[in-house]
Coordinates of C-alpha atoms and ligand atoms in Angstrom, one line a residue:
X25 CA -64.7 -77.0 146.4
X26 CA -62.9 -79.4 148.6
X27 CA -64.6 -81.5 151.3
X28 CA -63.2 -79.2 154.0
X29 CA -64.5 -76.1 152.1
X30 CA -67.9 -77.8 152.0
X31 CA -67.8 -78.6 155.7
X32 CA -66.8 -75.0 156.5
X33 CA -69.7 -73.7 154.3
X34 CA -72.2 -75.9 156.1
X35 CA -70.9 -75.2 159.6
X36 CA -70.0 -71.5 159.5
X37 CA -73.1 -69.5 160.6
X38 CA -74.4 -66.7 158.4
X39 CA -73.6 -63.5 160.3
X40 CA -76.1 -60.6 160.0
X41 CA -75.4 -57.0 160.8
X42 CA -77.9 -55.0 162.9
X43 CA -77.9 -51.2 162.7
X44 CA -76.3 -49.8 165.8
X45 CA -76.4 -46.5 167.7
X46 CA -73.0 -45.3 168.8
X47 CA -71.9 -42.4 170.9
X48 CA -68.3 -40.9 170.5
X49 CA -66.3 -38.0 171.9
X50 CA -63.7 -36.4 169.6
X51 CA -60.1 -36.3 171.0
X52 CA -59.7 -32.6 170.7
X53 CA -58.3 -32.5 174.3
X54 CA -56.6 -35.9 174.2
X55 CA -53.3 -36.1 176.1
X56 CA -51.3 -38.6 178.3
X57 CA -50.6 -36.4 181.3
X58 CA -50.9 -39.1 184.0
X59 CA -50.6 -42.9 184.1
X60 CA -53.5 -44.8 185.5
X61 CA -52.9 -48.0 183.4
X62 CA -49.7 -49.7 182.3
X63 CA -50.2 -48.5 178.7
X64 CA -49.8 -44.8 179.6
X65 CA -46.4 -43.2 179.6
X66 CA -46.6 -39.4 180.0
X67 CA -43.0 -39.0 178.7
X68 CA -44.2 -40.3 175.2
X69 CA -45.4 -37.4 173.0
X70 CA -49.0 -37.4 171.7
X71 CA -50.0 -35.9 168.4
X72 CA -53.5 -34.6 168.9
X73 CA -54.1 -34.0 165.2
X74 CA -53.1 -37.5 164.3
X75 CA -55.4 -38.8 167.1
X76 CA -58.2 -36.8 165.6
X77 CA -57.7 -38.0 162.1
X78 CA -57.6 -41.7 163.3
X79 CA -60.7 -41.1 165.4
X80 CA -62.5 -39.6 162.4
X81 CA -61.6 -42.6 160.3
X82 CA -63.2 -44.8 162.9
X83 CA -66.3 -42.7 163.0
X84 CA -66.5 -42.7 159.2
X85 CA -66.2 -46.5 159.2
X86 CA -69.3 -46.7 161.4
X87 CA -71.3 -44.3 159.3
X88 CA -70.3 -46.0 156.0
X89 CA -71.7 -49.2 157.5
X90 CA -75.0 -47.5 158.1
X91 CA -74.7 -47.0 161.9
X92 CA -75.7 -43.8 163.7
X93 CA -72.9 -41.9 165.5
X94 CA -73.9 -39.3 168.0
X95 CA -71.2 -36.9 169.3
X96 CA -70.7 -35.8 172.8
X97 CA -68.9 -32.5 173.3
X98 CA -65.4 -33.0 174.6
X99 CA -64.4 -31.0 177.7
X100 CA -61.0 -29.2 178.0
X101 CA -59.0 -30.7 180.9
X102 CA -60.5 -34.2 180.6
X103 CA -57.9 -35.9 178.3
X104 CA -59.4 -39.4 178.6
X105 CA -62.9 -38.3 177.6
X106 CA -62.3 -39.7 174.1
X107 CA -62.8 -43.2 175.7
X108 CA -66.6 -42.7 175.6
X109 CA -67.3 -46.4 176.4
X110 CA -66.5 -45.5 180.0
X111 CA -69.2 -42.9 180.2
X112 CA -71.9 -45.3 181.2
X113 CA -74.2 -48.2 180.2
X114 CA -77.4 -47.6 178.3
X115 CA -79.6 -50.7 177.9
X116 CA -83.2 -51.7 178.4
X117 CA -84.4 -48.1 178.6
X118 CA -82.2 -47.4 181.6
X119 CA -79.0 -45.4 181.8
X120 CA -76.2 -45.9 184.4
X121 CA -73.7 -43.1 184.4
X122 CA -70.0 -43.9 185.3
X123 CA -68.5 -43.4 188.7
X124 CA -64.8 -43.3 188.0
X125 CA -62.2 -45.0 190.1
X126 CA -59.5 -42.3 189.5
X127 CA -59.9 -38.7 190.5
X128 CA -58.4 -37.6 187.1
X129 CA -61.5 -38.9 185.3
X130 CA -64.2 -38.2 187.9
X131 CA -65.5 -35.1 186.2
X132 CA -66.2 -37.0 183.0
X133 CA -69.2 -38.5 184.8
X134 CA -71.0 -35.1 184.9
X135 CA -70.3 -34.5 181.2
X136 CA -71.7 -37.9 180.3
X137 CA -74.7 -37.5 182.6
X138 CA -75.4 -34.1 181.0
X139 CA -75.3 -35.7 177.6
X140 CA -77.6 -38.6 178.7
X141 CA -80.1 -36.2 180.1
X142 CA -80.1 -34.0 177.0
X143 CA -80.5 -37.1 174.8
X144 CA -83.5 -38.3 176.8
X145 CA -81.9 -41.0 178.9
X146 CA -82.3 -40.6 182.6
X147 CA -78.9 -41.1 184.1
X148 CA -78.7 -43.1 187.3
X149 CA -75.7 -43.1 189.6
X150 CA -74.1 -46.0 191.4
X151 CA -72.5 -45.7 194.9
X152 CA -69.6 -48.0 194.0
X153 CA -67.2 -47.4 191.2
X154 CA -68.3 -48.4 187.7
X155 CA -66.6 -47.5 184.5
X156 CA -69.5 -48.0 182.1
X157 CA -69.0 -50.1 179.0
X158 CA -65.3 -50.5 179.8
X159 CA -66.4 -53.1 182.3
X160 CA -70.1 -53.7 181.5
X161 CA -70.7 -55.5 178.2
X162 CA -74.2 -56.4 177.0
X163 CA -74.3 -60.0 175.8
X164 CA -77.8 -60.8 174.6
X165 CA -80.1 -60.3 177.7
X166 CA -77.3 -60.4 180.3
X167 CA -74.5 -58.0 181.3
X168 CA -71.0 -59.4 181.5
X169 CA -69.2 -57.3 184.1
X170 CA -65.5 -57.1 184.9
X171 CA -64.0 -56.3 188.2
X172 CA -60.5 -56.3 189.8
X173 CA -59.1 -53.0 188.6
X174 CA -61.8 -50.4 188.0
X175 CA -65.4 -51.3 188.4
X176 CA -66.2 -52.4 192.0
X177 CA -67.8 -55.8 192.2
X178 CA -70.5 -54.3 194.4
X179 CA -71.5 -52.0 191.6
X180 CA -72.5 -55.1 189.6
X181 CA -75.5 -55.5 191.9
X182 CA -76.4 -51.9 191.5
X183 CA -76.3 -52.3 187.7
X184 CA -78.5 -55.4 187.9
X185 CA -81.0 -53.5 190.0
X186 CA -81.0 -50.4 187.7
X187 CA -81.1 -52.2 184.4
X188 CA -83.3 -55.2 185.5
X189 CA -80.8 -57.5 183.7
X190 CA -78.8 -60.4 185.2
X191 CA -75.1 -59.5 185.7
X192 CA -72.4 -62.1 185.4
X193 CA -69.3 -61.0 187.4
X194 CA -65.9 -61.8 185.9
X195 CA -62.6 -61.2 187.7
X196 CA -59.7 -59.6 185.7
X197 CA -56.2 -60.4 187.0
X198 CA -53.7 -58.8 184.5
X199 CA -53.2 -55.0 184.9
X200 CA -52.7 -54.6 181.2
X201 CA -56.2 -55.8 180.7
X202 CA -57.7 -53.6 183.3
X203 CA -61.2 -53.2 181.7
X204 CA -63.3 -56.1 180.5
X205 CA -63.4 -54.5 177.0
X206 CA -59.7 -55.0 176.7
X207 CA -60.0 -58.7 177.2
X208 CA -63.4 -59.7 175.8
X209 CA -65.5 -58.8 172.8
X210 CA -69.2 -59.6 172.2
X211 CA -69.3 -60.5 168.5
X212 CA -73.0 -61.5 168.1
X213 CA -75.5 -60.5 170.8
X214 CA -78.0 -63.1 170.0
X215 CA -80.7 -60.7 168.8
X216 CA -80.6 -62.2 165.4
X217 CA -79.9 -65.9 165.8
X218 CA -80.4 -66.4 169.6
X219 CA -76.8 -67.3 170.1
X220 CA -74.2 -65.0 171.8
X221 CA -70.8 -65.3 170.3
X222 CA -67.8 -64.0 172.2
X223 CA -64.0 -63.7 171.8
X224 CA -61.7 -63.4 174.8
X225 CA -58.1 -63.6 176.0
X226 CA -58.0 -66.4 178.7
X227 CA -54.9 -65.2 180.7
X228 CA -56.6 -62.0 181.6
X229 CA -59.2 -63.8 183.7
X230 CA -59.1 -65.6 187.1
X231 CA -59.7 -69.3 187.2
X232 CA -63.2 -68.9 188.4
X233 CA -64.0 -66.4 185.6
X234 CA -62.6 -68.8 183.0
X235 CA -64.6 -71.7 184.3
X236 CA -67.8 -69.5 184.0
X237 CA -66.9 -68.3 180.5
X238 CA -66.1 -71.8 179.3
X239 CA -69.4 -73.2 180.7
X240 CA -71.5 -70.4 179.4
X241 CA -69.8 -69.8 176.0
X242 CA -68.2 -73.1 174.9
X243 CA -67.9 -71.9 171.3
X244 CA -66.2 -68.6 172.1
X245 CA -63.1 -67.6 170.2
X246 CA -59.9 -67.7 172.3
X247 CA -57.5 -65.0 171.2
X248 CA -53.7 -65.3 171.2
X249 CA -51.3 -63.2 173.2
X250 CA -49.9 -61.3 170.1
X251 CA -53.5 -60.1 169.3
X252 CA -54.4 -59.3 172.9
X253 CA -51.2 -57.2 173.3
X254 CA -52.3 -54.8 170.5
X255 CA -55.7 -54.5 172.2
X256 CA -57.2 -56.6 169.5
X257 CA -60.1 -57.5 171.7
X258 CA -61.0 -53.8 172.0
X259 CA -63.3 -54.3 169.0
X260 CA -66.8 -53.4 168.0
X261 CA -69.1 -55.8 166.2
X262 CA -72.5 -55.1 164.5
X263 CA -73.1 -58.9 164.3
X264 CA -71.3 -59.2 161.0
X265 CA -68.6 -56.6 160.6
X266 CA -66.1 -56.5 163.3
X267 CA -64.1 -53.2 163.6
X268 CA -60.8 -54.1 165.3
X269 CA -57.3 -52.7 165.7
X270 CA -55.5 -53.2 162.4
X271 CA -52.5 -55.0 164.0
X272 CA -54.7 -57.8 165.4
X273 CA -54.2 -59.9 162.2
X274 CA -54.4 -63.3 163.9
X275 CA -57.8 -62.4 165.5
X276 CA -58.9 -61.1 162.1
X277 CA -58.2 -64.5 160.6
X278 CA -60.1 -66.3 163.3
X279 CA -63.1 -63.9 162.7
X280 CA -63.1 -64.6 159.0
X281 CA -63.1 -68.4 159.7
X282 CA -66.1 -67.8 162.0
X283 CA -68.0 -66.0 159.3
X284 CA -67.4 -62.4 160.4
X285 CA -66.0 -59.6 158.3
X286 CA -63.1 -58.0 160.1
X287 CA -62.3 -54.4 159.3
X288 CA -59.0 -53.2 160.6
X289 CA -58.7 -49.6 161.9
X290 CA -55.5 -47.9 163.1
X291 CA -55.9 -46.0 166.4
X292 CA -52.2 -46.1 167.3
X293 CA -52.3 -42.6 168.8
X294 CA -55.2 -43.5 171.2
X295 CA -53.4 -46.7 172.2
X296 CA -51.0 -44.4 174.1
X297 CA -53.8 -43.8 176.5
X298 CA -54.5 -47.5 176.9
X299 CA -57.6 -47.6 174.7
X300 CA -58.7 -48.5 171.2
X301 CA -61.8 -49.0 169.1
X302 CA -64.3 -50.2 171.7
X303 CA -63.0 -47.7 174.3
X304 CA -63.9 -44.9 171.9
X305 CA -67.4 -46.2 171.3
X306 CA -70.4 -46.2 173.7
X307 CA -73.2 -48.2 172.3
X308 CA -76.8 -47.2 173.1
X309 CA -78.5 -50.6 173.3
X310 CA -82.2 -50.8 172.5
Ligands
LIG405 N1 -56.7 -43.8 179.9 C1 -58.0 -44.4 180.1 C2 -58.0 -45.0 181.5 O1 -57.1 -45.6 181.9 C3 -58.3 -45.4 179.0 C4 -59.6 -46.0 179.1 C5 -59.9 -47.0 178.0 N2 -61.2 -47.3 177.9 C6 -61.8 -48.6 177.9 N3 -63.0 -48.7 177.7 N4 -61.0 -49.6 178.1 O2 -59.0 -44.9 182.1

């Protein structure tokens, strides 16, 4: 061992996994029929069977790590329903159901509300648009909330009132990073060691948001453009294992250095809709 190996061994925190409860919706009806974000091009063909196989590999990765995956029934005619993260936010025994910005996705809210009700969560609606965990990420005992493209900033107050948790509003400024979960990942939520660890892509945020992030999370990992542009930040962490888009190799290396175990998964087919791993995964927080 060299001195720098020893220093790394002493300073790198031990990362502990916590068993998670995820909700996913299979892409049986996936398609790119409209363009509501810059990643979507309806002229590019989509292979539904390939999307399904890739999605199953993600689901199996979660179950092999010991996590619970609950399935929501996909609905024909709702091609974006595979992006289950957008269905709502479940935390602190409260459930907020999405209120989608675009008409093409509006009916997904009823499907997710029906699932929540059947699963014993009482879904509550917001007056203003909110796109669930696309923009509302639980970080320890606070909610980090994106706005600028989809979720209305005024919905942040509604979410705070419903969940009883403080909400930190962060403005997004680059249309390619239209949901908070395309620009920021919560790696460790503090449940184990009391410290929230994040990764984010600075250019996606307004100056004010960056000032807030740097003040609140001075040790966060800042991710490079190459990784952000393969939606590398659209990742899911259990506190130790970080399931991320396989092409985000630079971010994977940063994760390893920070004591996490990156696991690359290929969701190339679902990237055509502008989403990746986190988009396909709604976490039911305790
Ligand atoms: N096509 C979907 C949309 O534009 C993709 C949603 C991705 N989901 C996410 N959590 N970022 O609404």
